[in-house]
Short mmCIF file of C-alpha atoms in Angstrom, two decimals:
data_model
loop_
_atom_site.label_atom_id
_atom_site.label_comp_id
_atom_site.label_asym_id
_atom_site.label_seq_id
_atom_site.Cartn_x
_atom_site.Cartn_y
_atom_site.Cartn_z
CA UNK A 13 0.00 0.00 0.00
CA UNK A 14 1.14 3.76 -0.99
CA UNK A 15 2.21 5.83 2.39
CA UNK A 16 3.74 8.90 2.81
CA UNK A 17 5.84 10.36 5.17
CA UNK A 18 6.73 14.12 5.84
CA UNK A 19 8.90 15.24 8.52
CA UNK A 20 9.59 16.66 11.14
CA UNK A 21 6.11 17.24 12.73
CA UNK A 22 7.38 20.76 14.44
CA UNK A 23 9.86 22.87 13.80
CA UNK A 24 10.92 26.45 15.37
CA UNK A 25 13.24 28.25 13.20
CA UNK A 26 15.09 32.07 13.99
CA UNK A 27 14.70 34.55 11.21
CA UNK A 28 17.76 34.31 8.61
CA UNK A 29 18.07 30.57 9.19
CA UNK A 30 17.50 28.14 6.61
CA UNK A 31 15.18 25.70 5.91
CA UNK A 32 14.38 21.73 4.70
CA UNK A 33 11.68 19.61 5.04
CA UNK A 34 11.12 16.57 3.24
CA UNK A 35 8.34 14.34 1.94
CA UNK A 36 8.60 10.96 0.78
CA UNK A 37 6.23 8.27 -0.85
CA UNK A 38 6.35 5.01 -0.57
CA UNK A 39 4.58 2.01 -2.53
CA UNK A 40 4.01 3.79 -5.91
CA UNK A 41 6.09 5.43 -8.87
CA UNK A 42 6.18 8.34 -10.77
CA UNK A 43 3.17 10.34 -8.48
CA UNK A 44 2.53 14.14 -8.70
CA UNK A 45 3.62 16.06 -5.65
CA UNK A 46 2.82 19.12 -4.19
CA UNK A 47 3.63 21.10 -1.33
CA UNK A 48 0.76 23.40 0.03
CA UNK A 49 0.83 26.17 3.08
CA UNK A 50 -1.68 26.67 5.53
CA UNK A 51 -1.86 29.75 7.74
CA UNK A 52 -3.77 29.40 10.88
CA UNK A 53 -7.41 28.84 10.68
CA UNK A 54 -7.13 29.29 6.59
CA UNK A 55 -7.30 27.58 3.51
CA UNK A 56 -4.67 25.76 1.77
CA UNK A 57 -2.21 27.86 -0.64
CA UNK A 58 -0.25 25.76 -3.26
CA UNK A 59 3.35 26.08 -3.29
CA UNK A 60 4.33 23.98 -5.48
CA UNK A 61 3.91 20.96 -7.71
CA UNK A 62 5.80 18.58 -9.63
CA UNK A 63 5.01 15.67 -12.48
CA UNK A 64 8.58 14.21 -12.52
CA UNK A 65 12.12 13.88 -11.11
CA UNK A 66 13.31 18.09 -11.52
CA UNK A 67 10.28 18.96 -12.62
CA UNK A 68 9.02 21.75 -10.13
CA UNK A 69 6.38 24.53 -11.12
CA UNK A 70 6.28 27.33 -8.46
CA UNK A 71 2.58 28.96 -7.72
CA UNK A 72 3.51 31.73 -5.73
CA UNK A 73 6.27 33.47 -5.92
CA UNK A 74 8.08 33.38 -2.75
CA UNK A 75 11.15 32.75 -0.18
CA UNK A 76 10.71 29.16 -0.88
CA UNK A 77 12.20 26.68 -3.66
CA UNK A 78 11.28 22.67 -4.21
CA UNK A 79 12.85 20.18 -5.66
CA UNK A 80 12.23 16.79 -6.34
CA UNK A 81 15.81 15.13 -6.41
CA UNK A 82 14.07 11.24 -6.40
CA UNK A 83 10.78 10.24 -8.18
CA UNK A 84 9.30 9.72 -4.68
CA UNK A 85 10.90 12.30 -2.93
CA UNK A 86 9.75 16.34 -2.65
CA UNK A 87 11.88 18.76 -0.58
CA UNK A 88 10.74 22.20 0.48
CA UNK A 89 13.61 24.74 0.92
CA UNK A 90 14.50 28.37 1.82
CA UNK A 91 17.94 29.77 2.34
CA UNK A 92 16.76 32.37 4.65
CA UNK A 93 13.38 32.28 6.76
CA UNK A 94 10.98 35.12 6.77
CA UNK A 95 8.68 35.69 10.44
CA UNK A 96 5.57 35.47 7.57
CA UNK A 97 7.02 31.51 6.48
CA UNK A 98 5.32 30.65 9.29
CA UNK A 99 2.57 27.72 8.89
CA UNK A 100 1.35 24.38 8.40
CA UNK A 101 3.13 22.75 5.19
CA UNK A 102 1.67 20.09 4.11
CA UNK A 103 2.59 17.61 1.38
CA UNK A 104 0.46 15.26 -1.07
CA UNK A 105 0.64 12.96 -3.81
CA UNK A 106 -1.65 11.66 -6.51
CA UNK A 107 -1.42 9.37 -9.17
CA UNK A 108 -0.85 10.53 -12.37
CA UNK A 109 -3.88 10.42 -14.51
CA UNK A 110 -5.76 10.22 -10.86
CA UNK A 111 -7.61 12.32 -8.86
CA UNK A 112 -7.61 12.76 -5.21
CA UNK A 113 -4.81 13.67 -3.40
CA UNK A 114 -3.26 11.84 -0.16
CA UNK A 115 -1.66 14.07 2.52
CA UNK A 116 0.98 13.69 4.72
CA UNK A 117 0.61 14.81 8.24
CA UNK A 118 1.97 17.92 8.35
CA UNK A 119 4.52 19.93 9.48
CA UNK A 120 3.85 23.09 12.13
CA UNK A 121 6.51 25.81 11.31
CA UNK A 122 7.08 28.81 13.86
CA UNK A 123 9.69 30.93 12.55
CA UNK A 124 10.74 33.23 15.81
CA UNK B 27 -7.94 34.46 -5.26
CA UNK B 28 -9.89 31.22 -3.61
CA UNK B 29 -11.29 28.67 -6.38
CA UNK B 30 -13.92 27.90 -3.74
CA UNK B 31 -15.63 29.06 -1.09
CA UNK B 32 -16.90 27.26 1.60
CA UNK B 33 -20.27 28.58 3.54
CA UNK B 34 -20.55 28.70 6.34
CA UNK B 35 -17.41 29.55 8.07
CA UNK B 36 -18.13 28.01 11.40
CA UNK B 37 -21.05 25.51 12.23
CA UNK B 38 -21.69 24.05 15.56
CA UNK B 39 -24.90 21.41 16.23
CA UNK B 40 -25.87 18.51 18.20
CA UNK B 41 -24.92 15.27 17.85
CA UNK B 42 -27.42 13.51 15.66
CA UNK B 43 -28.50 16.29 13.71
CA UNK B 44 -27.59 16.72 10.17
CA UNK B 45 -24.62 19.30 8.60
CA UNK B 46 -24.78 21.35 5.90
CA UNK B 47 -21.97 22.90 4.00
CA UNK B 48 -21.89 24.45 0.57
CA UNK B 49 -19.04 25.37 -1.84
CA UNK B 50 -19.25 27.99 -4.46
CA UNK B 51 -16.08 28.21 -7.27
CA UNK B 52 -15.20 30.15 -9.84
CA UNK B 53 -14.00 28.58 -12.95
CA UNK B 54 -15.34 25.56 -15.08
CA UNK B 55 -13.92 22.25 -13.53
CA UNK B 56 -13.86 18.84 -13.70
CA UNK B 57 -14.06 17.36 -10.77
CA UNK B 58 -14.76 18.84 -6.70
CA UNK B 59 -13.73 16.93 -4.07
CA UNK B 60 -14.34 17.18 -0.20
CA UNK B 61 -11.44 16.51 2.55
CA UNK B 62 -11.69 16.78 6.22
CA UNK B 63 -8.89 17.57 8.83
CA UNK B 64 -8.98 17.28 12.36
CA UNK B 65 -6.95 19.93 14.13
CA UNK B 66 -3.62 19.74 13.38
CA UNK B 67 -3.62 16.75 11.31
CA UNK B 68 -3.05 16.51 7.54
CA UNK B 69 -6.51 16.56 5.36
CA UNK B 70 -8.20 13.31 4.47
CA UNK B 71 -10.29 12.34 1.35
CA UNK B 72 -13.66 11.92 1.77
CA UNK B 73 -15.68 12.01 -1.62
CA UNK B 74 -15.14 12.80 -5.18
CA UNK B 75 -17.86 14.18 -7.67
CA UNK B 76 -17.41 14.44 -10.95
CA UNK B 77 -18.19 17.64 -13.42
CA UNK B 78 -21.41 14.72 -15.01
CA UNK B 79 -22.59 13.66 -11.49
CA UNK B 80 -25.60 15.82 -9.74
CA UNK B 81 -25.30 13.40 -6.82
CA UNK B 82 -23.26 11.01 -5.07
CA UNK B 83 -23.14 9.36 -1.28
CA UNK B 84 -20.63 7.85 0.73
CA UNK B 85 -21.72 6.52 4.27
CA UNK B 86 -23.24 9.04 5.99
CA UNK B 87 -21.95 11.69 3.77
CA UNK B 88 -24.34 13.12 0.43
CA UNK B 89 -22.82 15.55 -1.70
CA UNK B 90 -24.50 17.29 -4.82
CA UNK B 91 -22.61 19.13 -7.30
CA UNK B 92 -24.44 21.82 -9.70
CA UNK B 93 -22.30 23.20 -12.45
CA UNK B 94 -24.58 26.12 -13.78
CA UNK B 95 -24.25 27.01 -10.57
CA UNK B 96 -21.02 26.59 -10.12
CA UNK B 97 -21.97 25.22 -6.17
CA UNK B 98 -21.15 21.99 -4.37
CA UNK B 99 -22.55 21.03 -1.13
CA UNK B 100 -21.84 18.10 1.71
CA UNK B 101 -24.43 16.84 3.86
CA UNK B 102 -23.24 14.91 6.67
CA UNK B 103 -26.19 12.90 8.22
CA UNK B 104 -26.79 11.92 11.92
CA UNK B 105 -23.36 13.60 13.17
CA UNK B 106 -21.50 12.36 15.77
CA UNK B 107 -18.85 13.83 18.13
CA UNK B 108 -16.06 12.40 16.20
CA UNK B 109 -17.10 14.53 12.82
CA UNK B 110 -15.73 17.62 14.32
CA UNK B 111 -12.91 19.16 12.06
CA UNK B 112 -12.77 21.48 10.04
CA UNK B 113 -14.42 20.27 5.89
CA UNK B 114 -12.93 21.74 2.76
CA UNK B 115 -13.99 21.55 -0.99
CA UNK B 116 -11.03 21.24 -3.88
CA UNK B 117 -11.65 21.91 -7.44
CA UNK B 118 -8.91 21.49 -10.60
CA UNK B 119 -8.38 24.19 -12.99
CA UNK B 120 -9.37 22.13 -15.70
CA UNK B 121 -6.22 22.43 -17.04
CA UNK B 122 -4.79 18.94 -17.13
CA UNK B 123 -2.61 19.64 -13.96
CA UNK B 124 -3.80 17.62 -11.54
CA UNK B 125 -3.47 21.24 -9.20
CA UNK B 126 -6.35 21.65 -6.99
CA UNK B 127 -7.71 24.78 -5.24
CA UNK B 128 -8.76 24.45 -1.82
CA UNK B 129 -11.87 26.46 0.02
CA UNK B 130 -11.44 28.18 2.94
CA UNK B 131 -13.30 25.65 4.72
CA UNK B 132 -16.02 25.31 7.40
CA UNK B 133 -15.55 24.47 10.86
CA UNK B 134 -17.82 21.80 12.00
CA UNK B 135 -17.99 21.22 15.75
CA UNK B 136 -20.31 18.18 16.99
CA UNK B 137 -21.50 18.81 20.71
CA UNK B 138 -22.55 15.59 22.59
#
């Protein structure tokens, strides 16, 4: 069965510092992956998605960068964290040709 | 700008009663799909209507879908104390992507 994992489950970061977080998916092959943001008591924003190994396309720009290094692995970056980076980051895969999205279980940024 | 809409905001009823919540979007789609998430936890799948279906059911979940419209709505029947999160609608761009836009979302609290 397909699972994915996203880590870590908290972080607290100081302004300036930089940043990783990482998604994996296991059990499948080639999925689409995307990295959404979600601000306290909001909506979801999307980040990011990619269709293939170095395939990113960016939805807002941003202080952030993706990249997709393995076909079942999606890392969200930043070089320098901004006090408004702060959220819940959530990633999710699909199936290509599919529709529906599984999400990982999140990942509660507090940039101080 | 938000691809949908979720109305209300906030809901709060009794357990056993029924819940309501209704999606408006924007642009012509192909599919609408409804997640939940429980606080602090990634979103979860729940249903998926297609842009030909009026109608579909899941469990205790209904959910109609009427493209002239352009409005979606989930009806969660006999609600218990355990459906509290927080219920969000997702529509694709129609545009081959595989992106999804996520609602705002309504907060659905279940008192016992």
């Amino acid at each position: 069965s397909q699972t994915i994992h996203q880590w870590p489950a908290t972080l607290v970061q100081p302004v300036g510092s930089p940043l990783s977080l990482e998604c994996t998916v296991e059990g499948t092959s080639n999925p689409n992956l995307y990295w959404y943001r979600q601000a306290a008591g909001r909506g979801l924003q999307l980040l990011f998605y990619s269709v293939g190994i170095g395939q990113i396309s960016s939805e807002v720009p941003q202080n952030l960068s993706a990249s997709r290094p393995q076909d079942r692995q999606f890392i969200l970056s930043s070089k320098k964290l901004l006090l408004s980076d702060s959220g819940f980051y959530l990633c999710a895969w699909s199936e290509q040709g599919a529709y529906g999205y599984t999400f990982g279980s999140g990942t509660r940024l507090t940039v101080v | 700008s938000q691809q949908g809409e979720e109305d209300p905001q906030a809901l709060s009823i009794q357990e056993g009663e029924n819940a309501t919540m209704n999606c408006s979007y924007k642009t012509s789609i192909n599919n609408l799909q409804w997640y939940r998430q429980n606080s602090g936890r990634g979103l979860v799948h729940l249903i998926l209507i297609r842009s030909n279906e009026r109608e579909k059911h899941s469990g205790r979940l209904r959910v109609t879908l009427d493209t002239s419209k352009k409005s979606s709505s989930l009806l969660i029947t006999a609600s218990r104390a355990a459906d509290t999160a927080s219920y969000f609608c997702a529509t694709d761009l129609n545009s081959g992507t595989y992106k999804y836009i996520f609602g705002t979302g309504t907060r659905l609290k279940v008192l016992a």
